[in-house]
mmCIF file of C-alpha atoms in Angstrom:
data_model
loop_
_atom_site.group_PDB
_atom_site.id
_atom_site.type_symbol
_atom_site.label_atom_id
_atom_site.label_comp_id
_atom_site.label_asym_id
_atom_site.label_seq_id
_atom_site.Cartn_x
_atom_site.Cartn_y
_atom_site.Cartn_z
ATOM 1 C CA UNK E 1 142.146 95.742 -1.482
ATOM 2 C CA UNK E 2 141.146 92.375 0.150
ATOM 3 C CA UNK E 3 143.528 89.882 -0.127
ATOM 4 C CA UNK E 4 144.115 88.201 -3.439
ATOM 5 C CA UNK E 5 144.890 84.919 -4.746
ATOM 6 C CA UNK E 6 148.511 83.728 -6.295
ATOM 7 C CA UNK E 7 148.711 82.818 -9.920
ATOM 8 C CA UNK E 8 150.365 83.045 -13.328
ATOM 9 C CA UNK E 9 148.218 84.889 -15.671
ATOM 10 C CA UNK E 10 146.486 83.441 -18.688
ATOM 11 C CA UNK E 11 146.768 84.133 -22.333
ATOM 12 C CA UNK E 12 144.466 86.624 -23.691
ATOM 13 C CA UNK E 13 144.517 89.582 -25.906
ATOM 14 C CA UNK E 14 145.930 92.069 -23.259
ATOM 15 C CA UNK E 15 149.447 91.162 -21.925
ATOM 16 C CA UNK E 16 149.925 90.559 -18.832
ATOM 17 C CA UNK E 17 153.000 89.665 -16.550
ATOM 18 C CA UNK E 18 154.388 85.972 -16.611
ATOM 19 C CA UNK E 19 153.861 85.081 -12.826
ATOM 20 C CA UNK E 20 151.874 86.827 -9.618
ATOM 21 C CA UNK E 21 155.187 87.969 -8.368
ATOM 22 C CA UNK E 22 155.955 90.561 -11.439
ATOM 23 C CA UNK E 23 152.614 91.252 -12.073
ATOM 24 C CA UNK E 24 152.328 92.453 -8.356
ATOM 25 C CA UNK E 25 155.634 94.586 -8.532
ATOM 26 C CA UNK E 26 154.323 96.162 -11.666
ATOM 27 C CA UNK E 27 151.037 97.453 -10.585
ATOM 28 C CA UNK E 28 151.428 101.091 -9.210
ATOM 29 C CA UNK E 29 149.762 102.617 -6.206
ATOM 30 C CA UNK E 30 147.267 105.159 -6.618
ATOM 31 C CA UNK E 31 149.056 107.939 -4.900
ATOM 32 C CA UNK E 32 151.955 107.527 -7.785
ATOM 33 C CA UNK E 33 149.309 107.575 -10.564
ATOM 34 C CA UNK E 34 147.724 111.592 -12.300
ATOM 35 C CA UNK E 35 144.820 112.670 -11.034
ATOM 36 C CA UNK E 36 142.042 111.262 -13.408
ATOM 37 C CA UNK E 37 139.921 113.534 -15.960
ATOM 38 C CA UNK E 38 136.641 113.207 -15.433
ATOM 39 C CA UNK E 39 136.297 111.607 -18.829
ATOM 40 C CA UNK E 40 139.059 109.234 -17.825
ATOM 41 C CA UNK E 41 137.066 108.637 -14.402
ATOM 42 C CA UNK E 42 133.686 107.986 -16.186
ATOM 43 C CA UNK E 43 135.416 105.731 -18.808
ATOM 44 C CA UNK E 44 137.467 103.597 -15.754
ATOM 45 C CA UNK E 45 134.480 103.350 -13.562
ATOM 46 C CA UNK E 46 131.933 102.623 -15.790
ATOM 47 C CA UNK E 47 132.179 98.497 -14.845
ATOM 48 C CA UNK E 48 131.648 99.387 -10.934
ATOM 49 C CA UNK E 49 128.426 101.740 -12.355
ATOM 50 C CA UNK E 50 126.872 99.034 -13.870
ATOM 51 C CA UNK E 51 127.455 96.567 -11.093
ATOM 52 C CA UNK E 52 126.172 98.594 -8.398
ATOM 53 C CA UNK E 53 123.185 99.154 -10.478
ATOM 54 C CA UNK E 54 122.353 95.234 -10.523
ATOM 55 C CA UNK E 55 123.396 95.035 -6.975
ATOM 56 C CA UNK E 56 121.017 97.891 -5.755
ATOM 57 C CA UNK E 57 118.105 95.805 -6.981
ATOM 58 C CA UNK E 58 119.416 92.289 -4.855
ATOM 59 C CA UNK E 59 119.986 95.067 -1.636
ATOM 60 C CA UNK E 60 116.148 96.537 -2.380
ATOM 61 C CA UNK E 61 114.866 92.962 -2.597
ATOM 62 C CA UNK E 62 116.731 91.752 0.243
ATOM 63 C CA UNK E 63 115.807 95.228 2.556
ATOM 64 C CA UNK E 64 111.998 94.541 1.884
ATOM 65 C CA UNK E 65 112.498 90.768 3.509
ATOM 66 C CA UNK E 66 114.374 91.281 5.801
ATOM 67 C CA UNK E 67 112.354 93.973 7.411
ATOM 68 C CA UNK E 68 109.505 92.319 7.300
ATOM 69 C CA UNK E 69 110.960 89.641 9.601
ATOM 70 C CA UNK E 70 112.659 92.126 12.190
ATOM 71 C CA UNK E 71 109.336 94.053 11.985
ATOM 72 C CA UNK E 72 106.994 91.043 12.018
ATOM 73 C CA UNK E 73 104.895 92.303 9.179
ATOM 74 C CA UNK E 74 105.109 91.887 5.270
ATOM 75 C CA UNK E 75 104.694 94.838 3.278
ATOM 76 C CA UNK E 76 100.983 96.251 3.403
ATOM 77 C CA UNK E 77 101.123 96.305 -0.414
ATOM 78 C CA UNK E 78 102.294 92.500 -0.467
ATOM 79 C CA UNK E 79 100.287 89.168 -0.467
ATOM 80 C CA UNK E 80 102.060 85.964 1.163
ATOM 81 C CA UNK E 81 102.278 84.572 -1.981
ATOM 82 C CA UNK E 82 104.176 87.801 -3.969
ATOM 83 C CA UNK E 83 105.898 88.033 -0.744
ATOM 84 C CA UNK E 84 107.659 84.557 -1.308
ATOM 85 C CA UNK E 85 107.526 85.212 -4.698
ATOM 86 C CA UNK E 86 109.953 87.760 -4.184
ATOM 87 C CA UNK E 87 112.379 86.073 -2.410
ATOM 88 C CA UNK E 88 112.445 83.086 -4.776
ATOM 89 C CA UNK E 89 112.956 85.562 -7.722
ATOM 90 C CA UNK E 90 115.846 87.057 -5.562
ATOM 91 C CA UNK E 91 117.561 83.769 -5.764
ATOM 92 C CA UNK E 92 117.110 83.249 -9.089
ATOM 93 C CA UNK E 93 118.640 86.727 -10.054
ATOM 94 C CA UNK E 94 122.029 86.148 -8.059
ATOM 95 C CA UNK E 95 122.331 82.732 -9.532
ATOM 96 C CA UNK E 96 121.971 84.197 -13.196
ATOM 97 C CA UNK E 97 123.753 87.132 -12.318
ATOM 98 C CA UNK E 98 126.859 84.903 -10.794
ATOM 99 C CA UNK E 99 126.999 82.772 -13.638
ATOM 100 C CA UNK E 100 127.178 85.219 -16.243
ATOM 101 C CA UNK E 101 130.154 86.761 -13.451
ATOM 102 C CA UNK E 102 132.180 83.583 -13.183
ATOM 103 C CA UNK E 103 131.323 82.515 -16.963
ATOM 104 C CA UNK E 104 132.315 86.045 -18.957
ATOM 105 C CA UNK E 105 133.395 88.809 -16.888
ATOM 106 C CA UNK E 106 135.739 87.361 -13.855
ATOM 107 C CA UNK E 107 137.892 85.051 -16.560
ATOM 108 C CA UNK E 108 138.407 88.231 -18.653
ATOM 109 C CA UNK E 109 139.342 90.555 -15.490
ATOM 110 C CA UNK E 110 141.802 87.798 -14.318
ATOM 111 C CA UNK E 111 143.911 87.993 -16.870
ATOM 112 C CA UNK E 112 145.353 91.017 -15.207
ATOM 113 C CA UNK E 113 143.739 91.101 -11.824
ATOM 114 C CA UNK E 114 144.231 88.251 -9.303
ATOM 115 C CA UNK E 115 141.525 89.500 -7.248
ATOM 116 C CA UNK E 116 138.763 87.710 -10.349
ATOM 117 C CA UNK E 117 141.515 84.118 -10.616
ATOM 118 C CA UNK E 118 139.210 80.809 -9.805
ATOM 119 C CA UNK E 119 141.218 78.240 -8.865
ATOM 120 C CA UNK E 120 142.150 76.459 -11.618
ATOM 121 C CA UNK E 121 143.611 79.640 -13.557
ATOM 122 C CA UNK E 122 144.983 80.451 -10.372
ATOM 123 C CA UNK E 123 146.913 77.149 -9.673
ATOM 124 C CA UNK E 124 146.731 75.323 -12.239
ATOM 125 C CA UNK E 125 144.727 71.532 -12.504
ATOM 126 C CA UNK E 126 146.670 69.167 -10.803
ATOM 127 C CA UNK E 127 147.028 71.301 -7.556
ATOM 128 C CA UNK E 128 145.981 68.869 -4.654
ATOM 129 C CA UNK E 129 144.738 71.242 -2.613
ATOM 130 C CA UNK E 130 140.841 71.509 -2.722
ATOM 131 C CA UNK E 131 139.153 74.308 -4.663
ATOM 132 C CA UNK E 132 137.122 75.933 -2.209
ATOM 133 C CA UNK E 133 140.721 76.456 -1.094
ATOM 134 C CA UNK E 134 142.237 77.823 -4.131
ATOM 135 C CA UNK E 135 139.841 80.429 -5.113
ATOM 136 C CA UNK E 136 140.282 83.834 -4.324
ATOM 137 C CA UNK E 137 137.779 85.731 -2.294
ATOM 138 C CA UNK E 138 135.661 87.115 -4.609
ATOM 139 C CA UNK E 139 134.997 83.343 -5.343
ATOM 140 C CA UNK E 140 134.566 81.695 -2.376
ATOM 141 C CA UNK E 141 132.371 84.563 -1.327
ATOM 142 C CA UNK E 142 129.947 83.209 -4.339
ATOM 143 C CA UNK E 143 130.353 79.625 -3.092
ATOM 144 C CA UNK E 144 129.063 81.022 0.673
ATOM 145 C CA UNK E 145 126.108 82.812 -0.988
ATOM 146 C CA UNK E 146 124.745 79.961 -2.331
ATOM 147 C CA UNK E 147 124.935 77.405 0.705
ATOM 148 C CA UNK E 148 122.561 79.943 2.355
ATOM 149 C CA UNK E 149 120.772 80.900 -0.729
ATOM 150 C CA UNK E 150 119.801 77.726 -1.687
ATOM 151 C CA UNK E 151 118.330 76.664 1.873
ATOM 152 C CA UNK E 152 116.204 80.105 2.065
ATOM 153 C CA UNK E 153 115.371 79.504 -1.240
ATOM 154 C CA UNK E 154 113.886 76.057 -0.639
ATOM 155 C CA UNK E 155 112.463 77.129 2.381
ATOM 156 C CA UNK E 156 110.381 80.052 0.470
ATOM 157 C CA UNK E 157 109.486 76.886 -1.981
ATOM 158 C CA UNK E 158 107.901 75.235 0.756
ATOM 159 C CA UNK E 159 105.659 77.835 1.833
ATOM 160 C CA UNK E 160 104.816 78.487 -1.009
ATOM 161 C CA UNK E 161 103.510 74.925 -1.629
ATOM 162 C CA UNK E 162 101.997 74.877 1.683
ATOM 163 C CA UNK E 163 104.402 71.704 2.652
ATOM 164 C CA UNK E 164 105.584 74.067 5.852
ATOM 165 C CA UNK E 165 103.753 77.241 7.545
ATOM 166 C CA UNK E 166 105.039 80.582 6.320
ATOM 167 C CA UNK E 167 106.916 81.868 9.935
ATOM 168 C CA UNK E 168 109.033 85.093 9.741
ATOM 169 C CA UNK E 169 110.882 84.093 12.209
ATOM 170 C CA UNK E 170 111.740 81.523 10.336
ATOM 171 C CA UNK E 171 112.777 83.307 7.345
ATOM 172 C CA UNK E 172 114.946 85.912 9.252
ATOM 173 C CA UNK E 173 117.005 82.771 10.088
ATOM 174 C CA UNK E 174 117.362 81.689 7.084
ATOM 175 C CA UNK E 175 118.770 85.077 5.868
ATOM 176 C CA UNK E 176 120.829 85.534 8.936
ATOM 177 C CA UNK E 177 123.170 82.623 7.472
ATOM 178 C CA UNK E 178 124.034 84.519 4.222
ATOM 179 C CA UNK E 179 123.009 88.164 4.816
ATOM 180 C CA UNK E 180 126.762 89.261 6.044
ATOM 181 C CA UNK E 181 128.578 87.437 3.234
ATOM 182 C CA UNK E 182 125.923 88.529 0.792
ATOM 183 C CA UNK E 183 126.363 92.334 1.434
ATOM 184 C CA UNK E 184 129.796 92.369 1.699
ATOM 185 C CA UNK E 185 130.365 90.359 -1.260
ATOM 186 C CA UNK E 186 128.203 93.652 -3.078
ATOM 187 C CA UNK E 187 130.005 96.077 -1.766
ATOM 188 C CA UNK E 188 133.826 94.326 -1.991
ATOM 189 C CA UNK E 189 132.969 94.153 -6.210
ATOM 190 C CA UNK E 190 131.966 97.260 -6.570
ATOM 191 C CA UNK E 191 134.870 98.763 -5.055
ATOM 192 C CA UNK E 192 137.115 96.257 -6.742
ATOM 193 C CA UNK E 193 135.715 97.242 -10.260
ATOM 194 C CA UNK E 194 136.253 101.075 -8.842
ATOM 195 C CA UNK E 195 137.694 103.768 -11.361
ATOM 196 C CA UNK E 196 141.413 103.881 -8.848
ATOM 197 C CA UNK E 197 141.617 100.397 -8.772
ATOM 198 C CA UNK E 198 141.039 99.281 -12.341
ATOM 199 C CA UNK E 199 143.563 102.057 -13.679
ATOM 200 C CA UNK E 200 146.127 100.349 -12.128
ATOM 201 C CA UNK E 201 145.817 97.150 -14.091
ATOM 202 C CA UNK E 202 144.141 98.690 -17.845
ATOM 203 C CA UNK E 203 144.659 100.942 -20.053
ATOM 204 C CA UNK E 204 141.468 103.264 -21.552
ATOM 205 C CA UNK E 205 141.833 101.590 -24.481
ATOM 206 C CA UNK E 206 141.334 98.169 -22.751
ATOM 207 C CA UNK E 207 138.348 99.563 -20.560
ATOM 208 C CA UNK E 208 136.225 100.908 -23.891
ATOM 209 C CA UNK E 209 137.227 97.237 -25.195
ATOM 210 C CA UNK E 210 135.236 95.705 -22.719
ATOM 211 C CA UNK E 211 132.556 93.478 -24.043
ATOM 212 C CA UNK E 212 130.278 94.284 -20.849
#
């Protein structure tokens, strides 16, 4: 697992341990825990499913620009304008998708994970340090994503208004900036949200509880 931030947990209708230290001790390794029945598997992996199936639509999206600008042709199928389009709806789709994230679903998976903590559950208000220091990876992955994001995405605006000429090469930059942080950041939640991982920190009960 990437590394995590420190941080005592928050209240919430599942108990948790009182600081990171003890919550850390009490989390078991895999290789200590039964092997999984495949209902238990389906039942603890069914959060990575469902990201990975929201993901596979940003990595189609993103595969279809991208190529275009190492190939130096759009799709056959595409105009320039649902080309752009494309790209602008991408952006729009990761910043709805990361809101609902950081809004419903990280707050709820940090009371017992510290891998989801922001910074202020993580440290608490009054911390001096800044935030974009404080916030564990997952986080500051999302705060990377949309420095890039929102300079291809006002790029694509541009073009599209015919205030700049449409240039792949252009573009290519523009996803070069984000592309590595972007991907990884799909992949690293997935795996987090993984049937082996989440076992350690809830129950079955807990997972069906879920309210996403």
């Amino acid at each position: 697992m990437e590394s995590q931030c420190a941080g005592t947990e928050t209240e919430g209708t599942t108990s948790a341990s009182t600081s990171t230290s003890a919550a850390t001790a009490a989390i078991p390794e895999a290789e200590s825990l039964p092997p999984l029945t495949p209902e238990q598997f389906k039942v603890y992996n069914r959060l990575a499913e469902l990201m990975d199936y929201f993901h596979d639509h940003f990595r189609e999206t993103w595969t279809t620009l991208y190529t275009a600008c190492t190939t130096g042709r759009r799709p056959a199928s595409m105009t320039l304008k649902q080309f752009l389009d494309a790209g602008v709806r991408l952006t729009q789709y990761l910043e709805t998708h990361h809101t609902i994230e950081e809004t419903h679903m990280y707050p709820l998976l940090a009371r017992k994970m510290p891998t989801f903590r922001a910074a202020a559950a993580a440290h608490g208000a009054g911390s001096k340090k800044k935030k974009s220091q404080q916030d564990c990876e997952l986080l500051r992955q999302h705060q990377a994503i949309h420095v890039g994001m929102e300079d291809f995405e006002a790029y694509l605006r541009a073009c599209r208004s015919r205030e700049v000429e449409f240039e792949l090469s252009v573009l290519k930059e523009k996803m070069d900036s984000w592309g590595d942080v972007l991907m990884k950041h799909l992949d690293q939640e997935v795996e987090e949200l993984g049937a082996e991982n989440m076992r350690k920190f809830w129950t079955l009960e807990e997972m069906r509880a879920f309210p996403f």
